[in-house]
CSV table of C-alpha atoms and ligand atoms in Angstrom, one decimal:
chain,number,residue,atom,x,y,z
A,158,UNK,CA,-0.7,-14.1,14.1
A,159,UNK,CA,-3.9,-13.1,12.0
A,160,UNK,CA,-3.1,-12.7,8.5
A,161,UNK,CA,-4.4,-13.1,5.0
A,162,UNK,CA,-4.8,-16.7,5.8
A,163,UNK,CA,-6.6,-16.4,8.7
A,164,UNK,CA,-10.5,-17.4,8.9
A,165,UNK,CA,-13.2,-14.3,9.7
A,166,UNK,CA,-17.2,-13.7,9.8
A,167,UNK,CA,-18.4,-10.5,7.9
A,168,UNK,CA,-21.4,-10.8,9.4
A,169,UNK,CA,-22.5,-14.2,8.7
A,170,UNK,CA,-20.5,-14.9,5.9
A,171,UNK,CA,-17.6,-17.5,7.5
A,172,UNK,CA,-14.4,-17.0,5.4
A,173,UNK,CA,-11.8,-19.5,5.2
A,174,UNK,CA,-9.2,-16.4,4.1
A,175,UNK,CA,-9.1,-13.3,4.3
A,176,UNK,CA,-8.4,-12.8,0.5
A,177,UNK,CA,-11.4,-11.5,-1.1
A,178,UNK,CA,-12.4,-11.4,-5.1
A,179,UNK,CA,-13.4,-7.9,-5.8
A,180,UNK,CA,-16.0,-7.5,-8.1
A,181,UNK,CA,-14.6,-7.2,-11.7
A,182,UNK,CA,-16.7,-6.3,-15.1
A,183,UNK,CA,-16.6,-9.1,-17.9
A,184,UNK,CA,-18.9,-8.3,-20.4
A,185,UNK,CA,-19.6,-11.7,-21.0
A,186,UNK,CA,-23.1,-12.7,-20.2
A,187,UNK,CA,-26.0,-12.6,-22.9
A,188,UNK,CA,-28.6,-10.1,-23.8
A,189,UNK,CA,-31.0,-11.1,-21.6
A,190,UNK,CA,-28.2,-10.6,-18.9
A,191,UNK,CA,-28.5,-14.4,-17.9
A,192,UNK,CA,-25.4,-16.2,-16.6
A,193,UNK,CA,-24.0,-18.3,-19.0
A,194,UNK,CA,-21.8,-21.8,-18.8
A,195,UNK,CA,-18.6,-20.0,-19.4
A,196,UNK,CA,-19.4,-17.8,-16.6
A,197,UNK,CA,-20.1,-20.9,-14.1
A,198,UNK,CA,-16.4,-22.0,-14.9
A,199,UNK,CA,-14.9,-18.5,-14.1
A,200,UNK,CA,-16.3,-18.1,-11.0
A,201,UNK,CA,-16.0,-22.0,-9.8
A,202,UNK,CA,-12.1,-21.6,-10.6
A,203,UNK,CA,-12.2,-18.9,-8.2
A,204,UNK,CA,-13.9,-20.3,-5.1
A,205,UNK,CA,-11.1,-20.4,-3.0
A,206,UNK,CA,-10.9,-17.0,-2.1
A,207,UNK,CA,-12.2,-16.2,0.9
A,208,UNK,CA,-15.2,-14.5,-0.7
A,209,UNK,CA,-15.6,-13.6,-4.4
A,210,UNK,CA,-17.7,-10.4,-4.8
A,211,UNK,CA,-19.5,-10.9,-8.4
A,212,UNK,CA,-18.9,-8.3,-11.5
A,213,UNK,CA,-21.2,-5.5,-10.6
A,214,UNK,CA,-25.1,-6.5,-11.5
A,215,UNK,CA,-27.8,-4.3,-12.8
A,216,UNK,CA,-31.0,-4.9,-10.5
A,217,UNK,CA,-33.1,-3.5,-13.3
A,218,UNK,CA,-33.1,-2.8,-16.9
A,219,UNK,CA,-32.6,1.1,-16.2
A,220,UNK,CA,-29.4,-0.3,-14.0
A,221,UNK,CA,-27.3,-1.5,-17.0
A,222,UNK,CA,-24.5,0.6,-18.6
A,223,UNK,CA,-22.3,-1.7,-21.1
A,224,UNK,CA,-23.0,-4.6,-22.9
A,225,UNK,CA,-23.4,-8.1,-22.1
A,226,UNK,CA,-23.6,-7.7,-18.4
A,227,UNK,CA,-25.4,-10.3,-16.5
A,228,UNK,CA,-28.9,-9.0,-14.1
A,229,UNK,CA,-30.7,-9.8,-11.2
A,230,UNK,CA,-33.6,-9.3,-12.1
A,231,UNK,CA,-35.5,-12.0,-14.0
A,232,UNK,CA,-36.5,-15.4,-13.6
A,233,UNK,CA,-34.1,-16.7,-16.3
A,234,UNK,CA,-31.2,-14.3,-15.0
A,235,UNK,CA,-31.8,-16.4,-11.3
A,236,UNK,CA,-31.6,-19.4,-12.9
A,237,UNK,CA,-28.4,-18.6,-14.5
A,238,UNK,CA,-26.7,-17.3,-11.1
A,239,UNK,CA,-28.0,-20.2,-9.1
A,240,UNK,CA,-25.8,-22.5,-11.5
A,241,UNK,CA,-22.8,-20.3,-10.2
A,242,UNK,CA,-23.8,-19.9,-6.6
A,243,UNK,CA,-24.1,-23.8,-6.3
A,244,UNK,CA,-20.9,-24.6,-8.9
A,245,UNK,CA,-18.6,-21.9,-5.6
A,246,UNK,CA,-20.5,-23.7,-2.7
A,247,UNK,CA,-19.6,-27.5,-3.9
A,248,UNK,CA,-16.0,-26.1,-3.3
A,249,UNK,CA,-16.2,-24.9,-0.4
A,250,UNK,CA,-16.6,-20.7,-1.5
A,251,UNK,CA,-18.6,-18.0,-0.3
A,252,UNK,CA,-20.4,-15.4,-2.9
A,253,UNK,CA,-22.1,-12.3,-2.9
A,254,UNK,CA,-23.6,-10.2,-5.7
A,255,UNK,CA,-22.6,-7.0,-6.1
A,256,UNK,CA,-26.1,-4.9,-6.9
A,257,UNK,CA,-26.0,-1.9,-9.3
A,258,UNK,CA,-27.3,1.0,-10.9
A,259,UNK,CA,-25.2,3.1,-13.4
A,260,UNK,CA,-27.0,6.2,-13.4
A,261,UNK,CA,-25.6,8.2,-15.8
A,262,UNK,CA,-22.9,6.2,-17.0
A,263,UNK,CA,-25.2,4.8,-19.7
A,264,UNK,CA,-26.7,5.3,-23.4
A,265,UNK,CA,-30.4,5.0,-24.6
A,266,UNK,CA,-28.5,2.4,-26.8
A,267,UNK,CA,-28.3,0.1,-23.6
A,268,UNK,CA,-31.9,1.1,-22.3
A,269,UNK,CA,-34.1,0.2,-25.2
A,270,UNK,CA,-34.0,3.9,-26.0
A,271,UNK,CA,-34.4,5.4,-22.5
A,272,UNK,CA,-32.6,8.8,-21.4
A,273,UNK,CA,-30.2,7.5,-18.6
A,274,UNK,CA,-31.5,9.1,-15.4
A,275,UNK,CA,-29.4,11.1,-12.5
A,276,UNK,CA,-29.7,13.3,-9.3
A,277,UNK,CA,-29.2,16.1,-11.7
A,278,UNK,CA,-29.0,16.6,-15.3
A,279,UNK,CA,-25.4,16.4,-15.8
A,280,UNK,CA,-23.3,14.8,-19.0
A,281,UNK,CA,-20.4,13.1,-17.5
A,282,UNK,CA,-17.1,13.6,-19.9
A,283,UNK,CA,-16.3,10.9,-21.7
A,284,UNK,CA,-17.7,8.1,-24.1
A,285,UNK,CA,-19.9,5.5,-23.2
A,286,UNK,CA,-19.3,1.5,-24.4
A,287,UNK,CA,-22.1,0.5,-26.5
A,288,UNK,CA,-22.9,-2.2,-28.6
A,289,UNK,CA,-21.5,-0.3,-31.5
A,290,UNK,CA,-18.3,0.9,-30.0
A,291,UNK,CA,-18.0,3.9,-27.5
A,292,UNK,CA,-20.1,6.9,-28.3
A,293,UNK,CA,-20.6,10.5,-26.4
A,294,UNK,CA,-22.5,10.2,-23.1
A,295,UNK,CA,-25.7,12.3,-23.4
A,296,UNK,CA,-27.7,14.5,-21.0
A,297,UNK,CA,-29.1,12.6,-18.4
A,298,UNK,CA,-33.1,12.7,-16.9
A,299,UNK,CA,-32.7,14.4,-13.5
A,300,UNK,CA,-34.7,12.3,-11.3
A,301,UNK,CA,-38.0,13.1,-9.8
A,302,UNK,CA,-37.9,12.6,-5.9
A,303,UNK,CA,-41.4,10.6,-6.4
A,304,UNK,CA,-39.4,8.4,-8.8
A,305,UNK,CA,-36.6,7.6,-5.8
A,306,UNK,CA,-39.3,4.4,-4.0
A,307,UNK,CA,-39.3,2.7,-7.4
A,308,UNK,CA,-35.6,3.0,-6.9
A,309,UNK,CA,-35.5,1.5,-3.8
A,310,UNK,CA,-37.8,-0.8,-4.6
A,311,UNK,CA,-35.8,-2.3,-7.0
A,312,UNK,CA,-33.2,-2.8,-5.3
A,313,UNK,CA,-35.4,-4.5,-2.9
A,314,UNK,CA,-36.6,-7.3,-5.5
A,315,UNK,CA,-32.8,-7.6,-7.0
A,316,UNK,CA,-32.0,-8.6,-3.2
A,317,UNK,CA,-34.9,-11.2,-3.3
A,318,UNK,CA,-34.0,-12.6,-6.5
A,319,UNK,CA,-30.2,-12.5,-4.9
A,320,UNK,CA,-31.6,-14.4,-2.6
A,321,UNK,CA,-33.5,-17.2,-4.6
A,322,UNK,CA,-30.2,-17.7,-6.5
A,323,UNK,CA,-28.5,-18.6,-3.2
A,324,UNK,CA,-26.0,-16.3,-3.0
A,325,UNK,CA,-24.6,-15.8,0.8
A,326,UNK,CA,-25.4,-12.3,0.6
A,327,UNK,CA,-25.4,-8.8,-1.0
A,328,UNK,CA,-23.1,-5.7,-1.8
A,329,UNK,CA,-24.6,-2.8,-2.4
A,330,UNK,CA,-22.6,-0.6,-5.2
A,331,UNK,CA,-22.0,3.2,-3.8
A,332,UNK,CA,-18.6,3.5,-5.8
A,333,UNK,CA,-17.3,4.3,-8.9
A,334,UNK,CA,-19.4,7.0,-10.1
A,335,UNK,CA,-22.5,4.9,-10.6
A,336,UNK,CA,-26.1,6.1,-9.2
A,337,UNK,CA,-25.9,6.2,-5.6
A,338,UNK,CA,-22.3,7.6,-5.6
A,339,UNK,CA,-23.8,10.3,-8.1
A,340,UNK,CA,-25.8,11.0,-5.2
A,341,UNK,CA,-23.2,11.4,-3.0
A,342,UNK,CA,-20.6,13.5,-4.4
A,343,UNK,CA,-21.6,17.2,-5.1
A,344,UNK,CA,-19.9,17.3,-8.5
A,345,UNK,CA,-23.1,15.2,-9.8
A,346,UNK,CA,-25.6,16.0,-7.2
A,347,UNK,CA,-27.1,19.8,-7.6
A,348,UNK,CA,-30.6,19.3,-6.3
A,349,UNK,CA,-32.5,21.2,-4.4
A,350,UNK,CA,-34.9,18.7,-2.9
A,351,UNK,CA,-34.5,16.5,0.1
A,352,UNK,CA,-31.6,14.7,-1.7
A,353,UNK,CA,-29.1,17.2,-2.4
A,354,UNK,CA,-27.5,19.6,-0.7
A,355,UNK,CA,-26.8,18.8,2.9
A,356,UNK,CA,-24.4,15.7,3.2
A,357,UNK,CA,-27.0,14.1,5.1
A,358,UNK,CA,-29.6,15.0,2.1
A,359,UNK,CA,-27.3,13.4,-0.3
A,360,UNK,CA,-26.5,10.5,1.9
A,361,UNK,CA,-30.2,9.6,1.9
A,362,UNK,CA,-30.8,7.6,-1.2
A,363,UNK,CA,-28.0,5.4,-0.2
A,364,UNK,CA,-29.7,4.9,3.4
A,365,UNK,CA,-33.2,4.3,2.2
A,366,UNK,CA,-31.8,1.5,-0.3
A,367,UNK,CA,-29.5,0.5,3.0
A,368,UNK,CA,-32.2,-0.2,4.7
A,369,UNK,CA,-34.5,-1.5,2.5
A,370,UNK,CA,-31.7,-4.0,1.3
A,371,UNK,CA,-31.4,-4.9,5.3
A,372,UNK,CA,-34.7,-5.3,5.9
A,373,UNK,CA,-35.0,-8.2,3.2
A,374,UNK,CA,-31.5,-10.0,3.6
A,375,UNK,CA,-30.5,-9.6,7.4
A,376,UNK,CA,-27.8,-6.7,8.3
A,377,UNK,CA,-25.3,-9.6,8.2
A,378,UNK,CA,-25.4,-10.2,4.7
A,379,UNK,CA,-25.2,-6.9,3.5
A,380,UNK,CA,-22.3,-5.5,2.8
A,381,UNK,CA,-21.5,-1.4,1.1
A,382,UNK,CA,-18.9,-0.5,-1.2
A,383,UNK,CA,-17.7,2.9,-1.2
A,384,UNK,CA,-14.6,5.5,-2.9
A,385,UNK,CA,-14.0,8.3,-1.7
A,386,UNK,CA,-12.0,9.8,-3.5
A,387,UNK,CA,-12.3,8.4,-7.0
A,388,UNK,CA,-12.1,10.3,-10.5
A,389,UNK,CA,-13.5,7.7,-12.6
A,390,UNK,CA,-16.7,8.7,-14.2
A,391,UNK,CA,-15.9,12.1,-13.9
A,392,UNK,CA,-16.3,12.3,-10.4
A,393,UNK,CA,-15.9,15.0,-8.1
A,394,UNK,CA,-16.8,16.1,-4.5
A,395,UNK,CA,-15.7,19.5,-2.6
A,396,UNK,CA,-14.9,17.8,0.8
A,397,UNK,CA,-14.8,13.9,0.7
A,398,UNK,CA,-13.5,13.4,4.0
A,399,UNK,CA,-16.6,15.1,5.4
A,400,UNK,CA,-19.0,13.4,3.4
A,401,UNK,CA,-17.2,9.8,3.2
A,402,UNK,CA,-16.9,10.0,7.7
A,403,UNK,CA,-20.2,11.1,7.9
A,404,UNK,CA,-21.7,8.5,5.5
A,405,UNK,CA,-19.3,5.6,7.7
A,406,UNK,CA,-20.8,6.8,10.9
A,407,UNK,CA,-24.4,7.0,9.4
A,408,UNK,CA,-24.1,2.8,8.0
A,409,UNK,CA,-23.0,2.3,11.5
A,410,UNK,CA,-26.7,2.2,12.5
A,411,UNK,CA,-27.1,-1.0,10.0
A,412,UNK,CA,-24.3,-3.5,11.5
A,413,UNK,CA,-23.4,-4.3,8.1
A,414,UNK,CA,-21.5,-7.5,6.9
A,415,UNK,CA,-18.9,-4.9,6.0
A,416,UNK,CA,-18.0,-1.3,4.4
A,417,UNK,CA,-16.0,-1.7,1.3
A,418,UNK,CA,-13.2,1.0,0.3
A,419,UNK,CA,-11.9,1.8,-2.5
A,420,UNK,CA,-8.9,3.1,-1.3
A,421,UNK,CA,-7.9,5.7,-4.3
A,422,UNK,CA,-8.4,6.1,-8.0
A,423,UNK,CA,-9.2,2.8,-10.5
A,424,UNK,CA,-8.0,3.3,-13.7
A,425,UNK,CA,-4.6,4.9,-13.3
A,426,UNK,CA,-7.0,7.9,-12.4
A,427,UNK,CA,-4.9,8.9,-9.7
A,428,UNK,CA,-6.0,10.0,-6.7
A,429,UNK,CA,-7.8,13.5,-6.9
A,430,UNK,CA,-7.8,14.5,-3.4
A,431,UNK,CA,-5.9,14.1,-0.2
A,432,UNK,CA,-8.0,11.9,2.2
A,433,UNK,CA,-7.2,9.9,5.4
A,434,UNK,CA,-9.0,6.4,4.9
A,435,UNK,CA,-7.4,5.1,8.5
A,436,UNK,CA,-9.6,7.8,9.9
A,437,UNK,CA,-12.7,7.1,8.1
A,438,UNK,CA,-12.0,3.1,9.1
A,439,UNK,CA,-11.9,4.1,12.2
A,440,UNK,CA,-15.0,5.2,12.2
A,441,UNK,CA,-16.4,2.3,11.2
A,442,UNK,CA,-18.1,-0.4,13.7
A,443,UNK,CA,-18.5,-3.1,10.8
A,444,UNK,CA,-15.9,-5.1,9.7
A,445,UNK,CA,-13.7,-3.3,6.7
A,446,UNK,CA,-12.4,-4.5,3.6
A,447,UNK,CA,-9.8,-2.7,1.6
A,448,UNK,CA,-9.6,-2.6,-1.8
A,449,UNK,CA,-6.9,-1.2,-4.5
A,450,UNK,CA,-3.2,-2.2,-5.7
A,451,UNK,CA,-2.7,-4.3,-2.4
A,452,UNK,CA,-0.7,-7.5,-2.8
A,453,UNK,CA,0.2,-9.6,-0.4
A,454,UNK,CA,3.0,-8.0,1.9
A,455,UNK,CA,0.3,-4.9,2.2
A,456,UNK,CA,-2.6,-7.2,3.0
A,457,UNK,CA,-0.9,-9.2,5.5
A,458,UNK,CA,0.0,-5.6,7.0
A,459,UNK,CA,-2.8,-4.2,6.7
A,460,UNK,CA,-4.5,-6.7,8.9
A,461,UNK,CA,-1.9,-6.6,11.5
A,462,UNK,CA,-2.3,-3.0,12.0
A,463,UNK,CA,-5.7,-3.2,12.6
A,464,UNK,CA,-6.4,-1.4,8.9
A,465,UNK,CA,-8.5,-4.1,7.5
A,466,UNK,CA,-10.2,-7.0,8.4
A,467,UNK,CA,-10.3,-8.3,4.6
A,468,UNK,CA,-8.4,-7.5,1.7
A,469,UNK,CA,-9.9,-7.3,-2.2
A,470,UNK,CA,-7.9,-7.9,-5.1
A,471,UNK,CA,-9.0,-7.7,-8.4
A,472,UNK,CA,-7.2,-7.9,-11.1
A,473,UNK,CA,-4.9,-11.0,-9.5
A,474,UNK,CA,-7.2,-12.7,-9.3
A,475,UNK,CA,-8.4,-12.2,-12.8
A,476,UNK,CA,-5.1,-13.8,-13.8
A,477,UNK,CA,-4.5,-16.2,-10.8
A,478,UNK,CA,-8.0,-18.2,-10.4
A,479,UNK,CA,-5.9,-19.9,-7.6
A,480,UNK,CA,-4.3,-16.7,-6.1
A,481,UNK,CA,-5.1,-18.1,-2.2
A,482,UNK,CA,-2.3,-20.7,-3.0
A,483,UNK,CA,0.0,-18.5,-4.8
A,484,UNK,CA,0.2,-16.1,-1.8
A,485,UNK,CA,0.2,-19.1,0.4
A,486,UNK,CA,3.5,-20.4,-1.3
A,487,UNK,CA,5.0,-17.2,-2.9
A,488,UNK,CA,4.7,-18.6,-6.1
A,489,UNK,CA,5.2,-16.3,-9.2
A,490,UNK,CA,1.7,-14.9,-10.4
A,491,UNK,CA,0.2,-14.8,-14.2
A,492,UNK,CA,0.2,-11.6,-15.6
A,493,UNK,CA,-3.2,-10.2,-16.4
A,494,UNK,CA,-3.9,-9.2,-20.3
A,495,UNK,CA,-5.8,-6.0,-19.9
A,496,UNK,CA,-7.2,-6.6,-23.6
A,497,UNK,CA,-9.4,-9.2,-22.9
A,498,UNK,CA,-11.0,-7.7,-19.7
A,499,UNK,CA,-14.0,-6.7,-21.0
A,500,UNK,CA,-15.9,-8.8,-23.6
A,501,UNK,CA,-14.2,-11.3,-25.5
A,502,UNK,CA,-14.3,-15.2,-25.2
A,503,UNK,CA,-12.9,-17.7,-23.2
A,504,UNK,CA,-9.1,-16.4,-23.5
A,505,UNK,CA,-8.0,-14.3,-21.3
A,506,UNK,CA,-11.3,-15.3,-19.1
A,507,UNK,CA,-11.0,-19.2,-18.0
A,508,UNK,CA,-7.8,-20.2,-19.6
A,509,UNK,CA,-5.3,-18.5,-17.0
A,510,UNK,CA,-3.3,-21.6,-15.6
A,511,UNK,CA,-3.6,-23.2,-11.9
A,512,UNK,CA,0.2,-23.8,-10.4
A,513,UNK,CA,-0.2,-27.2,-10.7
A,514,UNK,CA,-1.5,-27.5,-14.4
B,115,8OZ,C1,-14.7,-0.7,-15.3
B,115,8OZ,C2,-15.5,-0.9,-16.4
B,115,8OZ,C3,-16.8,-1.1,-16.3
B,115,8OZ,C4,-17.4,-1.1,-15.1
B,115,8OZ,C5,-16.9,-0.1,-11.5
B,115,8OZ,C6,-18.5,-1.6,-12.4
B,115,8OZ,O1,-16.0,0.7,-11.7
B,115,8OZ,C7,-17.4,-0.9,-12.6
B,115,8OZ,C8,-16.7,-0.9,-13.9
B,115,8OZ,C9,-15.3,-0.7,-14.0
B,115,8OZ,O2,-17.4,-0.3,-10.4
């Protein structure tokens, strides 16, 4: 019977498991958003998932939203990832980088005292994390459309420098609220150009980096994360089930690695619409990965319907760095201390015990 523990290929990517790491935000790289030794440990702990999908990465200095992430987008920042990429391979993992833009969801404080840009100059509710503790959100920049190819671009050298740090592939972040999901969802995205309006006009920045990103790593390692139907970052759409199937059938063109759902609301947000994700998986040619509050009796059923081909979990597996065994065994799992999620030392980071320790 096929089940968590069952090998797969998203794309090229050959997975001993089915359990994947979903990408999870630290805050603990440097300034200069290199990598750094504690971060080598975290990830190496981890490298028996399946796949580990890295804490989402700004691919340029206009991408980054909170402090102390790590990038991919300088020499140093390579060097600092390859340690990582190497540390999961000599254990047997698989990794991929997860490559962002935040958009909005930023501060001048973060962008050495740029105006965040947007599809449209909307403030999102809500404060943003800075380096001096969480502040308003101000006015973003509405992007011009001649502005979009340096965009793309972008995200086009953060797949080569992805690339040069070895990782086995790339995910390209459309969730959450960040840029391209700005783009997507009509609560964020009021232009009146080529990129708003029509679901196919807002769908387009999201292709055009799809494709650019394909065009540089090879369809099978690139993989897209989506969610639909999200409230976090004061997200909204007026008919995500429209736009989310259309935007599965129009990736369908790429034979991606895999589409990545986020299958409700992250941070207790709830779940602000009604919305059929077995439909919209459906839909999907590419191998699909679910994502959100599964553990391991859903996952196993979830693949045995047919629902998913991989499952994500992310906060397990920020408490159990061996999480593959624990489900293996049913063995009792760590429980996660939400206060050291983001920033912080080595507690709460690479001090949650292996079974055996
Ligand atoms: C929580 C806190 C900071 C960032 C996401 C990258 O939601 C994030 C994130 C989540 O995708």
């Amino acid at each position: 019977m096929t089940d968590l523990f069952s090998p797969v290929k998203l794309g090229s990517i050959a997975m001993s498991n089915r359990m994947v790491m979903a990408p999870l935000t630290r805050n603990r790289s440097n300034m200069e958003g290199v990598p750094q030794p504690i971060n080598v440990t975290y990830y190496e702990q981890r490298a028996s998932a399946g796949l580990i999908i890295t804490e989402a990465t700004p691919i340029s200095a206009m991408g980054h939203g909170y402090p102390l992430l790590p990038g991919i987008y300088t020499d140093a920042q390579v060097a600092g990832w390859k340690k990582i990429t190497d540390a999961v391979h000599a254990k047997g993992g698989k990794i991929v980088i997860q490559l962002w833009h935040v958009g909005r969801i930023s501060h001048p404080s973060l962008l050495n005292g740029a105006q965040p840009v947007a599809p449209s100059g909307i403030k999102p509710a809500g404060k943003a994390f800075t380096y001096t503790g969480l502040v308003d959100y101000v006015e973003p920049r509405a992007l011009d459309a001649t502005e979009l190819p340096g965009i793309v671009a972008d995200y086009v050298h953060a797949t080569k420098c992805a690339l040069a740090a070895g990782f086995d592939g790339v995910e390209i972040h459309s969730a959450n609220g960040y840029l391209l999901d700005q783009f997507l969802r009509d609560g964020t995205n009021k232009r009146t150009d080529s990129y708003g309006g029509s679901i196919e006009n807002r769908a387009r920045l999201l292709m055009e980096v799809t494709k650019a990103v394909v065009a540089v790593a090879g369809s099978d390692k690139v993989g897209v994360r989506l969610s639909p139907v999200n409230p976090f970052n004061d997200m909204k759409d007026s008919n995500p089930q429209a736009l989310f199937n259309d935007v599965t059938e129009q990736l369908n063109q790429f034979n991606l690695a895999y589409l990545h759902v986020v299958e409700g609301g992250i941070h207790g947000g709830g779940v602000a619409d009604p919305f059929d994700f077995d439909a919209m998986r459906k839909l999907c040619k590419s191998p699909y990965m679910a994502n959100l509050s599964y553990d391991k009796a859903r996952g196993n059923a979830a693949i045995a319907s047919g629902h998913a081909d991989a499952v994500a979990y992310g906060v397990p597996f920020i408490a159990n760095p061996d999480l593959v065994e624990r489900f293996r065994q049913d063995a009792p799992l760590n429980e996660a201390d939400s206060k050291s999620f983001y920033g912080g030392t080595e507690k709460g980071y690479i001090d949650y015990p292996f079974l055996n320790a």
